[in-house]
Amino acid sequence: MKFIKKREKKISKEEFAPHPEDALHDENNKVTGALSTDLDENIERLDILFKDCNDLVKRKFPMGTQQRTNMYIAYIDLMVDRKTIEMSVLDQLILGIRDVPPSAPELKQSLYESMRDGGLATADIKEVDTMDEVTLAILSGDTVLFMDGYAKVIIIATKGWPNRGIQAPETEVVVQGPKEAFSESLRMNTVLIRRRIRDTKLKVKQLQIGTRSRTDIALVYMEDIVRPSILEELEKRLHSIEIDAILESGYIQQLIEDDWNSPFPQIQTTERPDKTASSILEGRIAIVVDNTPFVLIAPAVFASFFQAAEDYYQRWHVMSFVRLIRYVAGFFAAALPGLYIALTTFHPAMIPTPLALAMAGAREAVPFPAVIEVVIMELAFELLREAGIRLPAPIGSTIGIVGGLIIGQAAVEAGIVSPIIVIIVAVTAISSFAIPAISMTNGFRIMKYIIILCSAFLGLYGFWLGVLVLLIHLVSLKSFNIPYMYPYVSCNLNGYNDLKDSIIRVPTFLINKRPLFARADQRIRMKSSPKKK
Amino acid sequence: MFSMNDKASARQVTILLILDLFGTAALTLPRRAAEFASEDAWMVVIGGVVLALIYGFLITSVATLFPQDSFVEFSGKIVTKPIGMALSLLLMAKLMAGVALEVRVFGEILKQTLLPKTPIEVIIISMLLITAYLIRKGYECRARIAEILVVIVFLPLIFVFLLALFNADFTNLLPMFKTPAPKILEGAYYLGFTFGGLEVMLLATMFLVKPKRAPRVTTTAIIVVGFFNVAVTLITLATFGSMETNKQIWPTMQMMQSVNFPGLFIERQDVLMMSFWILSVFAIVNAGLFFISFIATRMLKSSEHYYLVLPFVPILYFISLIPDNIAQTYEWLDFMNRYFGIIFLFPVPLILLMIAKMRKLGDTVE
């Protein structure tokens, strides 16, 4: 024991040895201190802070022809747009300034101001006076400009790191509709939204979360449509997050969700700007997180996850039909295997006789009870799905063929499973992919096993108990105080209007009201159309 | 707008009440009505509905006098604390007996039709437990799940009834108006007890966002359920005639069994209908258990609602297993209805209403 304690002491001594940088940070990892008027002191502090950060580019240079005043520029390599720095900053300050007569009186009196106002050929500059802001600017891809004798730093917006640009969406593909998706840059994503809503009331409120990652997060919403209480609640939840890093919007989603213990998502994710814009116009709030193409939309109810962007672009007949099919698919994804077990093992009388005989014939050689059979095949499918996701595309299809076709066929021929089970599992799987939102699919995927278990114990009664558990759980959920099963519950709240866009999608000219997410006095969406005065 | 304050809209309470009133009683209703008035059975059912409307009016008149209170409090205010307490205890006991017997009947029916090899204990305890699970989520969740269940329960029922019309032979209803009036009234009196669930409005009025709406809520629920009851009776009678209806324990189920689905994909659709019955019984047991624990929390003045749900689960479980068999269960249910059924439907609300009016208590004074 003693020995261990000694060792611990030794380690802790090493680990907690003060860092030279520590003096410059407070306990929240924020850089402390104001700037000094002495350029060399500032440079020294910057050097301590950026010790061993070899990606930092810095240069001290004398300004103008007389070269009496020194300036200092710093930025992270490749995070900046070098052209801007060289053309509109360095060129101006090193070469352009030589054209100014050195005796110009304004230069002598207010060197800094004239440099700021006349020396930089770029619109996006900012003045700061704390070291924290300076380091943050450097780390976010901006360029900082120090000047000897002034305790202020000019930040020039030069963000311009390479990214993959705007590409087609991968998870929410449409036949008709825009084919651009969000990407990893926050600004690009907000631009994609802004381009769709040219209204000053579209607010882009930015904040940073993560003491180390300092991730930019933007709340995008319509100021006059959003419900103030929801916005306030969302901001409260966001501000109470204290974490070292936010690497993806999933972190935020799981941290601010109402019920962490539910398999069902209470915040929507999307990579489609058109879907985001339409949600914002419904009075919902988009949370754009830097470094991920997945934008969060809150609040979200159960029905939101069954809506796809395309539902509104195509004719209403077929889209209503597709909506219905999606709900049936949702039911199948959660309940079909359970229902199969309940019917075959407990109530074969309910199945029409010829079908029952066919099924019994197919199951004859199978040594396992139906439950084991179903669970084996379901798990095999999960395995296949998991293996398929991470494989490179060319091998992925091989897995599909080998795993799905060959093994399935062989398992049936070897008499391990009956062909009906293969059909059931396949239909369940296809159904689960018919739901537009993967996160919702995952909820059903978990519930499926609970319903299988209940049905295996108590037949059809157990099946209904399982479905009841599912329903009770769903109705008890809320997303930012909106009942999760809305508009299937409390549908009278918005004058039954939200049922128009639920299990079916009525013709576009009839959807003239905004849903419950919007403020009560901003519910009119469409004032007139050729069909309706 | 959606704060967790245990309030529900008029629409939600109406739906809860509909689910509560329409239940296992409808399984036996045609037989019991036919026992009193053979071909005129439907008149008995209508008489029952009219009586129910009167009960509903009395109950809600008394309850709306005290929009913030439940029966436990306002009975104490009207007829002194001890008597109020006694009345509340009696109501609780009656609800407990009702739920226990209901769950027993449900278990027996289920065992007969769906799960012949499963011990009835498992069926009963699982039903009680899942009910308790919902109650722990609060009144609002009950209201919301009712809105979903009502669709799942009633849509297939309406569908089956429509199909059953093909089998019905309405000459079976003739001759009409043969039964003497006293006989019909007697039948109506007993069938009025199928609306025994109205008692819960003594407690549920305070859950309404606008308690003044309680009379309308109750009336709507009674009329909807009454319509279904009359439809069931008419169709069953028309299908079998009064003699055959009389002989069957569950004529409604026989009626459903006789239905031929076009295309006949599903055989034995009565089994399918049973599964919807499970949901409707769930709603009824749920209402009972909820208000039992609600009375208990109110009497103990416990601040936290619904903690007391779990202790009642084993108690109800044991009560439900006391009767030896289904015949005895029905006997007990009948006994309870005959002698205690009326208490909280008519005399208690009437007396409370009169005393409250005389003592000028409640909201009438202003």
CSV table of C-alpha atoms in Angstrom, one decimal, chain A residues 315-507:
chain,number,residue,atom,x,y,z
A,315,ARG,CA,-48.1,16.1,-55.8
A,316,TRP,CA,-50.1,15.5,-52.7
A,317,HIS,CA,-51.8,12.2,-53.6
A,318,VAL,CA,-48.7,10.2,-54.0
A,319,MET,CA,-47.0,11.9,-51.0
A,320,SER,CA,-50.0,11.2,-48.8
A,321,PHE,CA,-49.8,7.6,-49.9
A,322,VAL,CA,-46.1,7.5,-49.2
A,323,ARG,CA,-46.6,9.0,-45.7
A,324,LEU,CA,-49.1,6.3,-44.9
A,325,ILE,CA,-46.6,3.7,-46.1
A,326,ARG,CA,-43.9,5.2,-43.9
A,327,TYR,CA,-46.1,4.9,-40.8
A,328,VAL,CA,-47.0,1.3,-41.7
A,329,ALA,CA,-43.3,0.7,-42.2
A,330,GLY,CA,-42.6,2.2,-38.7
A,331,PHE,CA,-45.1,-0.2,-37.2
A,332,PHE,CA,-43.6,-3.1,-39.1
A,333,ALA,CA,-40.1,-2.1,-38.1
A,334,ALA,CA,-41.0,-2.3,-34.4
A,335,ALA,CA,-43.7,-4.9,-34.4
A,336,LEU,CA,-43.6,-7.3,-37.3
A,337,PRO,CA,-41.3,-10.0,-35.7
A,338,GLY,CA,-43.2,-9.8,-32.5
A,339,LEU,CA,-46.5,-10.2,-34.3
A,340,TYR,CA,-45.2,-13.2,-36.2
A,341,ILE,CA,-44.1,-14.9,-33.0
A,342,ALA,CA,-47.4,-14.2,-31.3
A,343,LEU,CA,-49.4,-15.5,-34.2
A,344,THR,CA,-47.4,-18.6,-35.0
A,345,THR,CA,-46.7,-19.9,-31.5
A,346,PHE,CA,-49.9,-18.9,-29.7
A,347,HIS,CA,-52.7,-18.3,-32.1
A,348,PRO,CA,-52.1,-20.2,-35.3
A,349,ALA,CA,-55.9,-20.3,-35.7
A,350,MET,CA,-55.9,-16.6,-36.7
A,351,ILE,CA,-53.8,-17.3,-39.8
A,352,PRO,CA,-55.8,-18.6,-42.8
A,353,THR,CA,-55.5,-22.4,-42.9
A,354,PRO,CA,-53.6,-22.7,-46.2
A,355,LEU,CA,-51.1,-20.2,-45.1
A,356,ALA,CA,-50.8,-21.7,-41.7
A,357,LEU,CA,-50.2,-25.1,-43.3
A,358,ALA,CA,-47.6,-23.7,-45.6
A,359,MET,CA,-45.8,-22.0,-42.7
A,360,ALA,CA,-45.9,-25.2,-40.6
A,361,GLY,CA,-44.5,-27.1,-43.5
A,362,ALA,CA,-41.7,-24.7,-43.9
A,363,ARG,CA,-40.9,-24.8,-40.2
A,364,GLU,CA,-41.1,-28.6,-39.9
A,365,ALA,CA,-37.3,-29.2,-40.2
A,366,VAL,CA,-36.3,-26.2,-38.0
A,367,PRO,CA,-35.0,-27.4,-34.6
A,368,PHE,CA,-35.6,-24.0,-32.8
A,369,PRO,CA,-38.7,-22.4,-31.4
A,370,ALA,CA,-39.9,-19.4,-33.5
A,371,VAL,CA,-38.5,-16.9,-30.9
A,372,ILE,CA,-35.0,-18.2,-31.2
A,373,GLU,CA,-35.2,-18.3,-34.9
A,374,VAL,CA,-36.4,-14.7,-35.1
A,375,VAL,CA,-33.8,-13.5,-32.7
A,376,ILE,CA,-31.0,-15.3,-34.5
A,377,MET,CA,-32.0,-13.9,-37.8
A,378,GLU,CA,-32.5,-10.4,-36.5
A,379,LEU,CA,-29.1,-10.4,-34.8
A,380,ALA,CA,-27.6,-11.8,-38.0
A,381,PHE,CA,-29.1,-8.9,-39.9
A,382,GLU,CA,-27.8,-6.3,-37.4
A,383,LEU,CA,-24.4,-7.9,-37.8
A,384,LEU,CA,-24.6,-7.5,-41.5
A,385,ARG,CA,-25.8,-4.0,-41.3
A,386,GLU,CA,-23.0,-3.0,-38.9
A,387,ALA,CA,-20.4,-4.8,-41.0
A,388,GLY,CA,-21.7,-3.1,-44.2
A,389,ILE,CA,-21.7,0.5,-42.9
A,390,ARG,CA,-18.0,0.8,-42.3
A,391,LEU,CA,-16.8,-1.1,-45.3
A,392,PRO,CA,-15.6,0.7,-48.4
A,393,ALA,CA,-18.4,0.7,-51.0
A,394,PRO,CA,-16.9,-1.9,-53.4
A,395,ILE,CA,-16.6,-4.5,-50.6
A,396,GLY,CA,-19.9,-3.4,-49.1
A,397,SER,CA,-21.9,-4.9,-51.9
A,398,THR,CA,-19.9,-8.1,-51.6
A,399,ILE,CA,-20.9,-8.4,-48.0
A,400,GLY,CA,-24.5,-7.8,-49.1
A,401,ILE,CA,-24.4,-10.6,-51.5
A,402,VAL,CA,-22.4,-13.1,-49.4
A,403,GLY,CA,-24.1,-12.2,-46.2
A,404,GLY,CA,-27.6,-11.6,-47.3
A,405,LEU,CA,-28.1,-13.9,-50.3
A,406,ILE,CA,-25.7,-16.8,-49.9
A,407,ILE,CA,-25.8,-17.2,-46.1
A,408,GLY,CA,-29.6,-16.7,-46.0
A,409,GLN,CA,-30.1,-19.3,-48.7
A,410,ALA,CA,-27.7,-21.7,-47.1
A,411,ALA,CA,-29.3,-21.2,-43.7
A,412,VAL,CA,-32.7,-22.1,-45.1
A,413,GLU,CA,-31.4,-25.1,-47.0
A,414,ALA,CA,-29.5,-26.3,-44.0
A,415,GLY,CA,-32.8,-26.2,-42.0
A,416,ILE,CA,-31.6,-23.7,-39.4
A,417,VAL,CA,-34.2,-21.2,-40.2
A,418,SER,CA,-37.4,-21.3,-42.1
A,419,PRO,CA,-37.8,-19.3,-45.3
A,420,ILE,CA,-40.8,-17.4,-43.7
A,421,ILE,CA,-38.4,-16.0,-41.1
A,422,VAL,CA,-36.1,-14.8,-43.8
A,423,ILE,CA,-39.0,-12.9,-45.4
A,424,ILE,CA,-40.1,-11.5,-42.0
A,425,VAL,CA,-36.6,-10.2,-41.2
A,426,ALA,CA,-36.1,-8.8,-44.6
A,427,VAL,CA,-39.5,-7.0,-44.6
A,428,THR,CA,-38.7,-5.6,-41.1
A,429,ALA,CA,-35.3,-4.4,-42.3
A,430,ILE,CA,-36.7,-2.8,-45.5
A,431,SER,CA,-39.4,-1.2,-43.4
A,432,SER,CA,-36.9,0.3,-41.1
A,433,PHE,CA,-35.1,1.9,-44.0
A,434,ALA,CA,-38.4,3.4,-45.3
A,435,ILE,CA,-38.5,5.8,-42.4
A,436,PRO,CA,-36.7,9.0,-43.5
A,437,ALA,CA,-34.8,9.6,-40.3
A,438,ILE,CA,-32.2,7.1,-39.3
A,439,SER,CA,-32.3,8.2,-35.6
A,440,MET,CA,-36.0,7.3,-35.5
A,441,THR,CA,-35.3,4.0,-37.1
A,442,ASN,CA,-32.8,3.3,-34.4
A,443,GLY,CA,-35.5,3.8,-31.8
A,444,PHE,CA,-37.8,1.3,-33.4
A,445,ARG,CA,-34.8,-1.1,-33.8
A,446,ILE,CA,-34.4,-1.2,-30.0
A,447,MET,CA,-38.1,-1.4,-29.3
A,448,LYS,CA,-38.4,-4.4,-31.7
A,449,TYR,CA,-36.6,-6.6,-29.3
A,450,ILE,CA,-38.8,-5.6,-26.3
A,451,ILE,CA,-41.9,-6.4,-28.3
A,452,ILE,CA,-40.3,-9.7,-29.4
A,453,LEU,CA,-39.7,-10.6,-25.8
A,454,CYS,CA,-43.3,-9.7,-24.7
A,455,SER,CA,-44.8,-11.6,-27.6
A,456,ALA,CA,-42.7,-14.7,-26.8
A,457,PHE,CA,-44.1,-14.8,-23.3
A,458,LEU,CA,-47.7,-13.8,-23.7
A,459,GLY,CA,-48.7,-14.1,-27.3
A,460,LEU,CA,-51.0,-11.5,-28.8
A,461,TYR,CA,-51.7,-10.2,-25.3
A,462,GLY,CA,-48.0,-9.8,-24.7
A,463,PHE,CA,-47.7,-8.1,-28.1
A,464,TRP,CA,-50.2,-5.5,-27.1
A,465,LEU,CA,-48.6,-5.0,-23.8
A,466,GLY,CA,-45.3,-4.4,-25.6
A,467,VAL,CA,-47.0,-1.9,-28.0
A,468,LEU,CA,-48.6,-0.2,-24.9
A,469,VAL,CA,-45.2,0.1,-23.3
A,470,LEU,CA,-44.0,1.7,-26.5
A,471,LEU,CA,-47.0,4.1,-26.7
A,472,ILE,CA,-46.9,5.0,-23.0
A,473,HIS,CA,-43.2,5.9,-23.4
A,474,LEU,CA,-43.9,7.9,-26.5
A,475,VAL,CA,-46.7,9.9,-25.1
A,476,SER,CA,-44.7,10.7,-22.0
A,477,LEU,CA,-42.0,12.3,-24.0
A,478,LYS,CA,-41.8,16.0,-24.7
A,479,SER,CA,-39.6,18.1,-26.9
A,480,PHE,CA,-39.1,21.6,-25.4
A,481,ASN,CA,-42.5,21.3,-23.8
A,482,ILE,CA,-44.3,20.2,-26.9
A,483,PRO,CA,-45.9,16.8,-26.5
A,484,TYR,CA,-43.9,14.3,-28.6
A,485,MET,CA,-47.0,12.6,-30.1
A,486,TYR,CA,-48.4,15.9,-31.2
A,487,PRO,CA,-50.5,16.2,-33.5
A,488,TYR,CA,-51.8,12.7,-32.8
A,489,VAL,CA,-52.6,13.9,-29.2
A,490,SER,CA,-54.0,17.3,-28.3
A,491,CYS,CA,-54.7,17.8,-32.0
A,492,ASN,CA,-57.3,20.5,-31.2
A,493,LEU,CA,-54.6,22.8,-30.0
A,494,ASN,CA,-54.0,24.5,-33.3
A,495,GLY,CA,-57.6,24.1,-34.5
A,496,TYR,CA,-56.9,20.6,-35.9
A,497,ASN,CA,-54.7,22.3,-38.5
A,498,ASP,CA,-51.6,20.2,-37.8
A,499,LEU,CA,-53.4,17.0,-38.7
A,500,LYS,CA,-53.3,18.2,-42.3
A,501,ASP,CA,-49.6,17.5,-42.5
A,502,SER,CA,-49.4,14.3,-40.4
A,503,ILE,CA,-50.4,10.8,-41.5
A,504,ILE,CA,-51.4,12.3,-44.9
A,505,ARG,CA,-50.3,15.5,-46.6
A,506,VAL,CA,-53.2,17.5,-47.8
A,507,PRO,CA,-52.9,19.7,-51.0
